[in-house]
Coordinates of C-alpha atoms in Angstrom, one line a residue:
X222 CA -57.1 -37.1 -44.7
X223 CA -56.7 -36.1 -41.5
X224 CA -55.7 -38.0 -38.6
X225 CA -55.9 -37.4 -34.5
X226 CA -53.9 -38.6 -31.6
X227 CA -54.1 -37.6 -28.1
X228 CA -50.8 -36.5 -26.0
X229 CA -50.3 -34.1 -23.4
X230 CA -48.8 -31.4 -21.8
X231 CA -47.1 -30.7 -18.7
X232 CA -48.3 -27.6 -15.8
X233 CA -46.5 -28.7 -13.2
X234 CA -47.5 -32.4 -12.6
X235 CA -50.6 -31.9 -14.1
X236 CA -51.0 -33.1 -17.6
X237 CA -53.1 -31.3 -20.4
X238 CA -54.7 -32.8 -23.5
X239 CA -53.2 -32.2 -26.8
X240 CA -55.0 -33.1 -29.8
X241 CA -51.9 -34.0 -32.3
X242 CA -53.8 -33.6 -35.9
X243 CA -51.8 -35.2 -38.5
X244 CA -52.9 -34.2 -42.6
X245 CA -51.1 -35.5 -46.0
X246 CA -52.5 -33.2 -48.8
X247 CA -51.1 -32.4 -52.3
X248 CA -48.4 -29.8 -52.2
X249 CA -44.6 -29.2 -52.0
X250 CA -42.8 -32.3 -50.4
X251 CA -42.3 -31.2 -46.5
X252 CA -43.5 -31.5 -43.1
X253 CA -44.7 -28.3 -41.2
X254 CA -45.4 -28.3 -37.5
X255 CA -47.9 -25.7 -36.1
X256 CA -48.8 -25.5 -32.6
X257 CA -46.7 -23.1 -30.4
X258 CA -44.3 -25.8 -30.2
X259 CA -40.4 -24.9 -28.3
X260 CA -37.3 -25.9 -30.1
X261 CA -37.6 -29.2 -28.9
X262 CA -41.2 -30.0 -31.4
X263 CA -39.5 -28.6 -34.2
X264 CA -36.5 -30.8 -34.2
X265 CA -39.1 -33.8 -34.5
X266 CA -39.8 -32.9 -37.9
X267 CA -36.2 -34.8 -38.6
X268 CA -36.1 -37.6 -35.5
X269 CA -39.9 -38.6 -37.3
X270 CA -38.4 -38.8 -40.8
X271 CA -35.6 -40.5 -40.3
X272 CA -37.2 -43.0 -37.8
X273 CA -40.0 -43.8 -40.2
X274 CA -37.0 -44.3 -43.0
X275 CA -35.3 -46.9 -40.4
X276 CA -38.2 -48.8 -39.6
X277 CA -39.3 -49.0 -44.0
X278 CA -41.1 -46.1 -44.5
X279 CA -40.6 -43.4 -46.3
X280 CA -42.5 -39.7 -46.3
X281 CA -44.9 -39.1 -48.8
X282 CA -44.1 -36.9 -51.7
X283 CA -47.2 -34.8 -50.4
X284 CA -47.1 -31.6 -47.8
X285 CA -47.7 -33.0 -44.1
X286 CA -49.2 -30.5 -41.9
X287 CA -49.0 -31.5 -38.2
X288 CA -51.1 -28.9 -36.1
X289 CA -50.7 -29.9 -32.0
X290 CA -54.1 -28.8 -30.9
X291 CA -54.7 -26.4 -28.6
X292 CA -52.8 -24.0 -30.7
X293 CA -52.3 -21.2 -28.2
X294 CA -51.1 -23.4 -25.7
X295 CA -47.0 -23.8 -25.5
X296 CA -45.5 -27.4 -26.2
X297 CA -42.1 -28.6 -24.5
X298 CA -40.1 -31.4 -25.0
X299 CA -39.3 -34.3 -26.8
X300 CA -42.3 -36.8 -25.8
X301 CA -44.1 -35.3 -29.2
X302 CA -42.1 -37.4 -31.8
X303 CA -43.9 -40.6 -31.1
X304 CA -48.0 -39.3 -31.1
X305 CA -46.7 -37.3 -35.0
X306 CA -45.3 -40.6 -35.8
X307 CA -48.1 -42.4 -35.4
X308 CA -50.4 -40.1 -36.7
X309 CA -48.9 -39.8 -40.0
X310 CA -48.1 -43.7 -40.5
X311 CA -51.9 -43.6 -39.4
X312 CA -52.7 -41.3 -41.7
X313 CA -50.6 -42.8 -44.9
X314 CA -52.3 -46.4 -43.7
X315 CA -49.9 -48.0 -42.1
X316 CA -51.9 -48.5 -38.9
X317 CA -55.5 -48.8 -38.4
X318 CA -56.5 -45.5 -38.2
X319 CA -58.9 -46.4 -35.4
X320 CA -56.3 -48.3 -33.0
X321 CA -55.2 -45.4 -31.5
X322 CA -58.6 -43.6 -30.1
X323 CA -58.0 -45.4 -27.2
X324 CA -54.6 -43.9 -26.2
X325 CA -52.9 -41.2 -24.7
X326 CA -49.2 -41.4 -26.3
X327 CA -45.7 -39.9 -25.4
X328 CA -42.3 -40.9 -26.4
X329 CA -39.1 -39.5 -28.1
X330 CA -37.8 -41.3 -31.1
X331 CA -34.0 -41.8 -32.3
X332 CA -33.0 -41.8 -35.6
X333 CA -33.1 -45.8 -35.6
X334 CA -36.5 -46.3 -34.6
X335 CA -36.1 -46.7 -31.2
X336 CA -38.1 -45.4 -28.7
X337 CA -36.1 -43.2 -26.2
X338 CA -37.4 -42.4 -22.5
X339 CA -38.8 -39.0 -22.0
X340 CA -40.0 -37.8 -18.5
X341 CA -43.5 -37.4 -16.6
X342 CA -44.6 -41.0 -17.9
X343 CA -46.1 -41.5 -14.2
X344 CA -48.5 -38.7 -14.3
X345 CA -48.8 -39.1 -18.1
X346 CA -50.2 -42.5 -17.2
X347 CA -52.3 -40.8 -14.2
X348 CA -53.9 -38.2 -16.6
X349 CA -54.8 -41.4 -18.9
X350 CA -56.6 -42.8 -16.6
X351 CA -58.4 -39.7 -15.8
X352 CA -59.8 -39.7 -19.6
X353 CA -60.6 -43.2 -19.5
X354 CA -57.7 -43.9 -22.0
X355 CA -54.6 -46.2 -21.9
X356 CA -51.0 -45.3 -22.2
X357 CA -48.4 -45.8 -24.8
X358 CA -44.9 -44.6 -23.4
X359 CA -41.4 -45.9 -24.2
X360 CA -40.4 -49.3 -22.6
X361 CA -38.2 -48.0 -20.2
X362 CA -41.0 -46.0 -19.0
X363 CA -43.7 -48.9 -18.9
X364 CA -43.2 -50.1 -15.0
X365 CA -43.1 -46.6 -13.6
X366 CA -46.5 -46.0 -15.7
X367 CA -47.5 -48.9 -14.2
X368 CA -48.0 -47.1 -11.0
X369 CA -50.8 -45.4 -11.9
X370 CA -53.5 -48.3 -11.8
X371 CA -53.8 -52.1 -12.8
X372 CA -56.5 -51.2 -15.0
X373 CA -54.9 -48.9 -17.1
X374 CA -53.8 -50.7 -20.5
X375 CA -50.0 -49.9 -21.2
X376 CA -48.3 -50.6 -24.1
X377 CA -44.5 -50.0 -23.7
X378 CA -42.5 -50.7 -27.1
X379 CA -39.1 -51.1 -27.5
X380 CA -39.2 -49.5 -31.1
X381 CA -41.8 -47.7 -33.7
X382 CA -41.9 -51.3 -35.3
X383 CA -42.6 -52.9 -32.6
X384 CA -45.5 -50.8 -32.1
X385 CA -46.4 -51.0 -35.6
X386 CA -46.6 -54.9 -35.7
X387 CA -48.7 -55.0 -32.3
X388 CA -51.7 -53.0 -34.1
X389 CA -51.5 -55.1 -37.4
X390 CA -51.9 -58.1 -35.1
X391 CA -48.2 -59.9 -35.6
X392 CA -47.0 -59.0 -32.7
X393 CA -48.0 -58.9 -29.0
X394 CA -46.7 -56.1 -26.4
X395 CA -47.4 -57.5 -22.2
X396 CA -47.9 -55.0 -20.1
X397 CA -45.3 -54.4 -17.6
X398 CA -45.7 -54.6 -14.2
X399 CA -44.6 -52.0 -11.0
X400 CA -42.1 -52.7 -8.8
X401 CA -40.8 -51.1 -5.5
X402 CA -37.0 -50.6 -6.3
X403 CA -34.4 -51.8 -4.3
X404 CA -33.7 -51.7 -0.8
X405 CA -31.5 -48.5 -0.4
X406 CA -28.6 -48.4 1.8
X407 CA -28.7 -48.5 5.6
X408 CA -29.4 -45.0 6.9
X409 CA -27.2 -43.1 9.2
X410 CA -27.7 -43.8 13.1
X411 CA -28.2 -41.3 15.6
X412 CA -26.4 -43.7 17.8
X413 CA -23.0 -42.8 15.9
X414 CA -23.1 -39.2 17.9
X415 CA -22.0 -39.1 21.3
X416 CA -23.8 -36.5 23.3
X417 CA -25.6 -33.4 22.0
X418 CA -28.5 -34.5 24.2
X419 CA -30.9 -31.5 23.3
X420 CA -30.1 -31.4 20.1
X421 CA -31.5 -35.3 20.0
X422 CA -34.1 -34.2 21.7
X423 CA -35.0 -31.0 18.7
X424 CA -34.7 -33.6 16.5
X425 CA -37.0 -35.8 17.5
X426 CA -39.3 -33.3 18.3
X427 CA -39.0 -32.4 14.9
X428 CA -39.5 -35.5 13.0
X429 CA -43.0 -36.2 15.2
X430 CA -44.5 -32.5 14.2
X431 CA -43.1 -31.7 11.0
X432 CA -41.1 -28.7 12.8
X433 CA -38.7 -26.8 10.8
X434 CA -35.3 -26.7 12.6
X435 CA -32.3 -24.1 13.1
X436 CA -29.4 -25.7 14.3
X437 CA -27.0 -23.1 15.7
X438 CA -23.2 -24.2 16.9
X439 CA -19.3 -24.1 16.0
X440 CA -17.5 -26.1 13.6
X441 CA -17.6 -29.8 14.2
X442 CA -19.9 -29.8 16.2
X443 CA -22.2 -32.1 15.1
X444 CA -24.5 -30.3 13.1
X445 CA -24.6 -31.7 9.7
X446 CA -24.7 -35.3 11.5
X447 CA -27.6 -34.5 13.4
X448 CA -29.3 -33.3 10.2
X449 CA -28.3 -36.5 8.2
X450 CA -30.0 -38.6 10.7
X451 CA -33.1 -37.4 10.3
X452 CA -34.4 -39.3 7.7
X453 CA -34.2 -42.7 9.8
X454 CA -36.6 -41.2 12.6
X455 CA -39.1 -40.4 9.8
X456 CA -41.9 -42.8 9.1
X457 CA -42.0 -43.8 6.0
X458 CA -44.2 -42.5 3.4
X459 CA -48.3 -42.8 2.8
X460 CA -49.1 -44.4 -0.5
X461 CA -50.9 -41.2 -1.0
X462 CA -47.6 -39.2 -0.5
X463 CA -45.6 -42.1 -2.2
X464 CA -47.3 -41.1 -5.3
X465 CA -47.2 -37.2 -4.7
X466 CA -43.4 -37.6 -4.2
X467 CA -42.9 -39.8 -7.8
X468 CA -45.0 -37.9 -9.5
X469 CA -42.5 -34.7 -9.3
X470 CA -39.6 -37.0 -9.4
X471 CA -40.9 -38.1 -12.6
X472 CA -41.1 -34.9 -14.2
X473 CA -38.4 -34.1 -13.3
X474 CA -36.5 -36.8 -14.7
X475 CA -34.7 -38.7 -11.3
X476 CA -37.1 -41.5 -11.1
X477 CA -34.8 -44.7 -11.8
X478 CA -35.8 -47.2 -13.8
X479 CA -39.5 -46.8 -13.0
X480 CA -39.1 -48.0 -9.4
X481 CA -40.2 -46.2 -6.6
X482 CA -38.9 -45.9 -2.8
X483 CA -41.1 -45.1 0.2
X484 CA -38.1 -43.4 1.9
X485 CA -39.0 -39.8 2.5
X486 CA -36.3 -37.3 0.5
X487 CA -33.5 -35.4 1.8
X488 CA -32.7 -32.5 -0.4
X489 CA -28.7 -30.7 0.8
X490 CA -28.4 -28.4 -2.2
X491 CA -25.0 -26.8 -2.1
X492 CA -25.4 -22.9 -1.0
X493 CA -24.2 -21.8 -4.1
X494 CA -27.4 -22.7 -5.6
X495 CA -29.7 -20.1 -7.4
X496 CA -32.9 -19.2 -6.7
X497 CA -34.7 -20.9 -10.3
X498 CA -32.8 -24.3 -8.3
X499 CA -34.1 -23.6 -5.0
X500 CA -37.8 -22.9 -5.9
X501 CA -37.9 -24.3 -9.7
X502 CA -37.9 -22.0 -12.8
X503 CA -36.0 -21.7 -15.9
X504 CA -36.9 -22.0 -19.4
X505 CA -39.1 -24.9 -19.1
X506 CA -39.8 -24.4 -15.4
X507 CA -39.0 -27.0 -13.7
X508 CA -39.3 -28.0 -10.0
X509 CA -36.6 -26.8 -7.5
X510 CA -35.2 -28.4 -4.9
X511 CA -38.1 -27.3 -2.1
X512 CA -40.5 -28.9 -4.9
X513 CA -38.5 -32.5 -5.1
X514 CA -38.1 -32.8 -0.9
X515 CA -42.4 -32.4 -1.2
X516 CA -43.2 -34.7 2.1
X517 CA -39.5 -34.9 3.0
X518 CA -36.5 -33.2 4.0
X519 CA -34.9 -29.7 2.8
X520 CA -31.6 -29.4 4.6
X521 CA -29.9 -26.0 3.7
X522 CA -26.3 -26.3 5.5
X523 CA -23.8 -23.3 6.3
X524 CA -27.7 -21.4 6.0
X525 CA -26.5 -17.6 5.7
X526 CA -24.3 -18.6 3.1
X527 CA -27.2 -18.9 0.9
X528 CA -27.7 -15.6 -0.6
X529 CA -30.7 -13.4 0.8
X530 CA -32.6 -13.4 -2.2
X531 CA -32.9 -17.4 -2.1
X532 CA -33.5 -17.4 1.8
X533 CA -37.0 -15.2 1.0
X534 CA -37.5 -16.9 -1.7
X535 CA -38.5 -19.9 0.9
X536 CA -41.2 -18.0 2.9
X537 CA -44.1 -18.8 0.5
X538 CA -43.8 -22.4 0.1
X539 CA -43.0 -22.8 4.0
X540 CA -46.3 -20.7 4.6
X541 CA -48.5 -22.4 1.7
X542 CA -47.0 -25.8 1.0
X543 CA -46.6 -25.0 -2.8
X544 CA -44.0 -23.2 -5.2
X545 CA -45.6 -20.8 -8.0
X546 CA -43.5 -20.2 -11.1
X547 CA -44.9 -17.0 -12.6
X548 CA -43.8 -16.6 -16.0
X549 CA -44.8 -13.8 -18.9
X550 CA -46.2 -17.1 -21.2
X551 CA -47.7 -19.5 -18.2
X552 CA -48.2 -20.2 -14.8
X553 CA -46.6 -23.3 -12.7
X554 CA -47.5 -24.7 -9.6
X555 CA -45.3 -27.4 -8.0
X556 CA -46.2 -29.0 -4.1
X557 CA -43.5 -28.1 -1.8
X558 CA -44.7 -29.1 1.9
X559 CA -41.1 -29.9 3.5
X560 CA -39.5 -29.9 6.3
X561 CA -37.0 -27.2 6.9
X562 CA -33.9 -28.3 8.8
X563 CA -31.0 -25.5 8.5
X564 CA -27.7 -25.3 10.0
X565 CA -25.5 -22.6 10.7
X566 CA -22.0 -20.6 12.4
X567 CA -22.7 -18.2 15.3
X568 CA -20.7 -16.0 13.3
X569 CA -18.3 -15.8 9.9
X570 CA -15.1 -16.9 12.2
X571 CA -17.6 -20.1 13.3
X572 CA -16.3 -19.5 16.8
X573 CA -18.4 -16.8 18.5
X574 CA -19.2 -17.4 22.5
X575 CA -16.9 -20.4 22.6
X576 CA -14.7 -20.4 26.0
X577 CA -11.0 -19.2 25.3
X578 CA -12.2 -17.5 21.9
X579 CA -12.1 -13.9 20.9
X580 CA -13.1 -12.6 17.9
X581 CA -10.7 -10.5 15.8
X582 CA -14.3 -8.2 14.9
X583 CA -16.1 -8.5 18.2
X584 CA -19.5 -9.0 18.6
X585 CA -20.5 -7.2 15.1
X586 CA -18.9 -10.1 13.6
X587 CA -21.9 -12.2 15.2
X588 CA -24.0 -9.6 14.4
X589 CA -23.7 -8.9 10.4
X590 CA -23.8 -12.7 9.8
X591 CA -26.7 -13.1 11.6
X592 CA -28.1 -10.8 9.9
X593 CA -28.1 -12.5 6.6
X594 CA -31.0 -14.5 7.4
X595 CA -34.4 -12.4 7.3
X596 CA -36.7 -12.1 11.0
X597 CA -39.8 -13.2 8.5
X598 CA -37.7 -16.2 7.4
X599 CA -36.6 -17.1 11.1
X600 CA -40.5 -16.3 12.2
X601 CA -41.3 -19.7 10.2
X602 CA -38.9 -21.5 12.1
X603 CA -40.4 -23.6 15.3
X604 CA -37.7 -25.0 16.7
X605 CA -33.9 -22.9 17.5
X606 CA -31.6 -24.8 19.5
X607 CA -27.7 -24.5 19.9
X608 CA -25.5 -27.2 19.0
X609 CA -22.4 -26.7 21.3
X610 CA -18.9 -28.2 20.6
X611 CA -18.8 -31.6 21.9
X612 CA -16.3 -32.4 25.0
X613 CA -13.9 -34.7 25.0
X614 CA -15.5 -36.5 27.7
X615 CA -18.6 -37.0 25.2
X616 CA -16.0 -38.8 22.9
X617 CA -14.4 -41.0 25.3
X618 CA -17.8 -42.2 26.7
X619 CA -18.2 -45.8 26.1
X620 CA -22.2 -46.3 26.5
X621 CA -23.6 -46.4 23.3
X622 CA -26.5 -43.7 22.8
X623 CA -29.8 -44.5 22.2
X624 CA -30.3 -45.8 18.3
X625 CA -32.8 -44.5 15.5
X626 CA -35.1 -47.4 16.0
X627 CA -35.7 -46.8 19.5
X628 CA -36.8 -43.0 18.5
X629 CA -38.4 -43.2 14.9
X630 CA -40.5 -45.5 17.3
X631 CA -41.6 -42.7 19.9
X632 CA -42.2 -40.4 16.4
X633 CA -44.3 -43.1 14.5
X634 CA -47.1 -42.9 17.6
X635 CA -47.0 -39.4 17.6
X636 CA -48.0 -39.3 14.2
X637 CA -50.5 -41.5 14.5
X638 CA -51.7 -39.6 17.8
X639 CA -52.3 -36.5 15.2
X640 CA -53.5 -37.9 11.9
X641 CA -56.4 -39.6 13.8
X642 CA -56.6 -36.4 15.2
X643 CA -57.4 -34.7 12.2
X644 CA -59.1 -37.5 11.3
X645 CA -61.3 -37.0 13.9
X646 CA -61.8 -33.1 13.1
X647 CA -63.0 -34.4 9.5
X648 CA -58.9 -32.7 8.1
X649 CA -57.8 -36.2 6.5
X650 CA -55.0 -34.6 4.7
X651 CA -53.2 -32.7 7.7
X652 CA -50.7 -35.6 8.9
X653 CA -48.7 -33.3 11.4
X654 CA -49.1 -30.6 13.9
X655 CA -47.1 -28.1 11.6
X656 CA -49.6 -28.2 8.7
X657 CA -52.6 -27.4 11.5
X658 CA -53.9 -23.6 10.5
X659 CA -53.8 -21.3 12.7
X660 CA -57.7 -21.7 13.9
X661 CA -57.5 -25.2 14.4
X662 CA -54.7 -25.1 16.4
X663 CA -56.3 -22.9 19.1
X664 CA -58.6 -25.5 19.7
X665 CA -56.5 -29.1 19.5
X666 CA -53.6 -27.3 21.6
X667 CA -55.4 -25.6 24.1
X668 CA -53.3 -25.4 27.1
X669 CA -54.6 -25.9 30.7
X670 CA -54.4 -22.4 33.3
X671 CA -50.7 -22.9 34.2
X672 CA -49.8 -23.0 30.7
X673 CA -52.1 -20.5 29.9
X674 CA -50.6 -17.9 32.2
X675 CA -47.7 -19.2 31.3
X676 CA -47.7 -18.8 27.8
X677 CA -48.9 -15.2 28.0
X678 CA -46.0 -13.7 30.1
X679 CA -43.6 -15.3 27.9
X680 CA -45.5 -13.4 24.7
X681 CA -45.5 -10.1 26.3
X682 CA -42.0 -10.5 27.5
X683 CA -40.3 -11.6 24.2
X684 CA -42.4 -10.4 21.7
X685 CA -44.3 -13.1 19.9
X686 CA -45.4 -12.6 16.9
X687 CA -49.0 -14.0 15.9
X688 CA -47.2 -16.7 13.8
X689 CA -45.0 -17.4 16.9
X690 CA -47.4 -17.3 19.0
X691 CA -49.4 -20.2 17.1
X692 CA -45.6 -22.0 16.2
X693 CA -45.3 -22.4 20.2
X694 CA -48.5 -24.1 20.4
X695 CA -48.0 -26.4 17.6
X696 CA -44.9 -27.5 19.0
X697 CA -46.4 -28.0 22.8
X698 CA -48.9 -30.1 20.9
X699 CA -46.1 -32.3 19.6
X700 CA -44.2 -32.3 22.8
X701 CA -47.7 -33.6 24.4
X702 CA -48.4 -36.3 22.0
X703 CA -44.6 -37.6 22.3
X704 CA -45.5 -37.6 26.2
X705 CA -49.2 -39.3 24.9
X706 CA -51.3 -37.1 26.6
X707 CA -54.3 -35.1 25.4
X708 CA -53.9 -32.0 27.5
X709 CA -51.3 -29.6 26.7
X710 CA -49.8 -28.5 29.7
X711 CA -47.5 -26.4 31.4
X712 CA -44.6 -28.3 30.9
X713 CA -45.2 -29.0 27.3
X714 CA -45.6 -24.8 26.8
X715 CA -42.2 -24.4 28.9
X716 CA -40.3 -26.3 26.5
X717 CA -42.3 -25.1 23.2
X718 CA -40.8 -21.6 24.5
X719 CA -37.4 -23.0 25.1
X720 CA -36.6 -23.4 21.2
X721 CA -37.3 -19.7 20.3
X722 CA -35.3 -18.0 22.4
X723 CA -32.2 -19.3 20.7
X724 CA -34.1 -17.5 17.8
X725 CA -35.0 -14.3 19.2
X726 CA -31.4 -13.7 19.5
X727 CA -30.9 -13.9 15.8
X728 CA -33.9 -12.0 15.1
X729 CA -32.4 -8.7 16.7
X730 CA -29.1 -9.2 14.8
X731 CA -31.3 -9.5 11.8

């Protein structure tokens, strides 16, 4: 006798049916598993035997062949003990056979019974739906599957007994609900920093567009503080993105407790970090760090301290929005449309061009660490300023600067300037200025004569690229809806210029 359930795979954060094809035929005692399964599958062979032993059942002195269907398609993780559980207590009848057609199942099993949590339950539960099945997951998975629709049927259970009992009719599972999770903590203020007026003002130019950001200065100067503040001048996320953002979180294992937040993430990885962390990889390949800050916040401090390889490594998911893990056995694509905010010395010494300061190498100490970063990299950077250090009169100021509420304002009607925008232009899924292409933007950020002549000297003069040359417009465009007119003028265009030329001097060190 043979008997089927359906599991899945993971690509990414899309899910894949597996057919899990359970048969008990006369033989030598044993269980086989077939099915281009990783180390992980053929450890269930023993989590399965001694679980079933726990919960009063014992194997069959038969040969059990468990063939995970497609065969030529490779199997990771642990989430396969549960579906060859059940098929082989369904196919030694100690389940309805028929009680699990209507399920898509996933769930690692300890050597108790229990049912352990395993990751990707969220868009486990998503590809469910998508086959008109319901979901049985582990019970601390059940109010994160939850998320993917009230009419989805979920059964979460605690243990394989549990489970067992429910489908003989002796015991009822209730399905668990979602839940947003608690509030986080209070974000940083920007009214904590005293002065560093333009830098502010980047800042806030970059939260309305969805600019990436080069913060250039000495020590102490306020950099990483600027950076941390970010998040609390971002709106908060769609329900659209909401789900995007769990979905990766899932897979990769940091969604707490099933609960989700509609705070946008803030990625700092450390600049010792490789390039299979940065953009995902590995053995099982994974999502990187780009891939969990989708629809948020990648924030790369002390920036050519990264090595080169991992700086370049960034240029394709800031171009395309998406990280592809090529690997000799399969193919991976994660969503990776962040927000780029970096931070960096002027040189190795961190004091270069700061009054009273001479440098031990001169200027080629500026010059070879600037060098580190790449002109392609810096070209898909809108927005350089410098961060100076701040005066002691900044410090001993006692007005209060303006707070995050007052500017995440300013930035939520900006947005909402551009995604009925794109709304408009029949683009629903472009929510900032930075994702316009390059066509589009000609047209929504047309500037009037002044900044037309305006803009053209500056791009003979300093050499804009065509990417630059586009970058500039996006960020007039932004600059315009944060001053809530239509037209892009030659004002707007003045300042868009402004935060390259910061730039253009690290592009001829590079």
């Amino acid at each position: 006798m043979v008997s089927h359930v359906r599991t899945i795979a993971f690509e990414g954060i899309e899910t894949v049916p597996v057919d899990v094809q359970v048969m008990v035929a006369p033989g030598k005692m044993g269980m086989q598993i077939v099915g281009l399964g990783d180390k992980a599958v053929a450890e269930s062979r023993e989590r399965v035997q001694a679980a079933l032993h726990a919960s009063g059942l014992s194997m069959p002195p038969k040969k059990v062949t468990v063939n995970l269907a497609p065969a030529d398609l490779p199997k990771e993780g642990s989430h396969y003990d549960l579906p060859i559980a059940l098929g082989l207590m369904a196919a030694l009848g100690a389940i309805p056979g028929d009680s699990l057609g209507g399920y898509v199942v996933l769930g690692e099993l300890a050597l108790d019974g229990s049912v352990a949590r395993v990751n990707g339950a969220l868009p486990a539960a998503i590809g469910a739906n998508a086959m008109g099945k319901g979901l049985i997951c582990p019970h601390e998975c059940g109010a994160e599957a939850a998320w993917a629709g009230s009419e989805i049927d979920i059964l979460a259970p605690r243990s394989l007994i549990a489970l067992a009992n429910h489908f003989r009719g002796t015991q009822v599972m209730s399905r668990l609900e979602a839940g947003m999770g608690p509030p986080p903590p209070a974000l940083p203020d920007l009214a904590d920093i005293k002065g560093q007026e333009s830098a502010k003002r980047a800042l806030e130019v970059a939260a309305a567009g969805g600019h990436n950001l080069l913060m250039v200065g000495p020590p102490g100067a306020g950099k990483s503080m600027l950076a941390q503040r970010l998040p609390s001048i971002l709106p908060p996320l769609s329900p659209k993105e909401l789900l995007e953002v769990s979905m990766i979180a899932s897979v990769a294992g940091e969604l707490a407790n099933g609960r989700l937040s509609d705070r946008r993430p803030f990625r700092a990885p450390h600049h010792s970090a490789s390039m299979a962390a940065m953009v995902g990889g590995g053995l099982r390949a994974r999502p990187g760090e780009v891939s969990l800050a989708h629809h948020g916040v990648l924030f790369l401090d002390e920036f050519p301290e990264f090595t080169p390889q991992v700086l370049d490594s960034l240029r394709q998911p800031l171009e395309s929005g998406a990280c592809v893990i090529a690997r000799a056995n399969h193919r991976v694509s994660y969503p990776a449309q962040i927000q780029l905010v970096a931070a960096m010395n002027p040189c190795r010494c961190g004091m270069a061009g700061e009054p009273g300061h001479r440098c031990a190498r001169g200027p080629r100490c500026q010059a070879d660490y600037q060098a580190r970063i790449s002109g392609p990299l810096l070209d898909r950077i809108d927005l350089r300023v410098d961060v100076p250090a701040v005066s002691a009169s900044d410090l001993i100021r006692p007005a209060k600067a303006e707070d995050s509420a007052s500017v995440a304002a300013r930035v939520a009607r900006a947005r909402e300037a551009q995604q009925a925008r794109f709304i408009r232009l029949g683009m629903p899924d472009w929510t900032t200025n930075a994702r316009c292409s390059a066509a589009l933007v000609e047209e929504v950020a047309a500037p009037d004569p002044a900044g037309l002549s305006l803009l053209q000297d500056a791009s003979e003069k300093m050499g804009l690229s065509a990417r630059a040359y586009h970058r500039v417009l996006k960020v007039a465009r932004t600059l315009a809806d944060l001053d809530g007119q239509e037209q892009v003028g030659r004002i707007h265009l003045a300042e868009a210029i402004s935060y390259r030329v910061a730039g253009n001097r690290l592009a001829h060190a590079a």
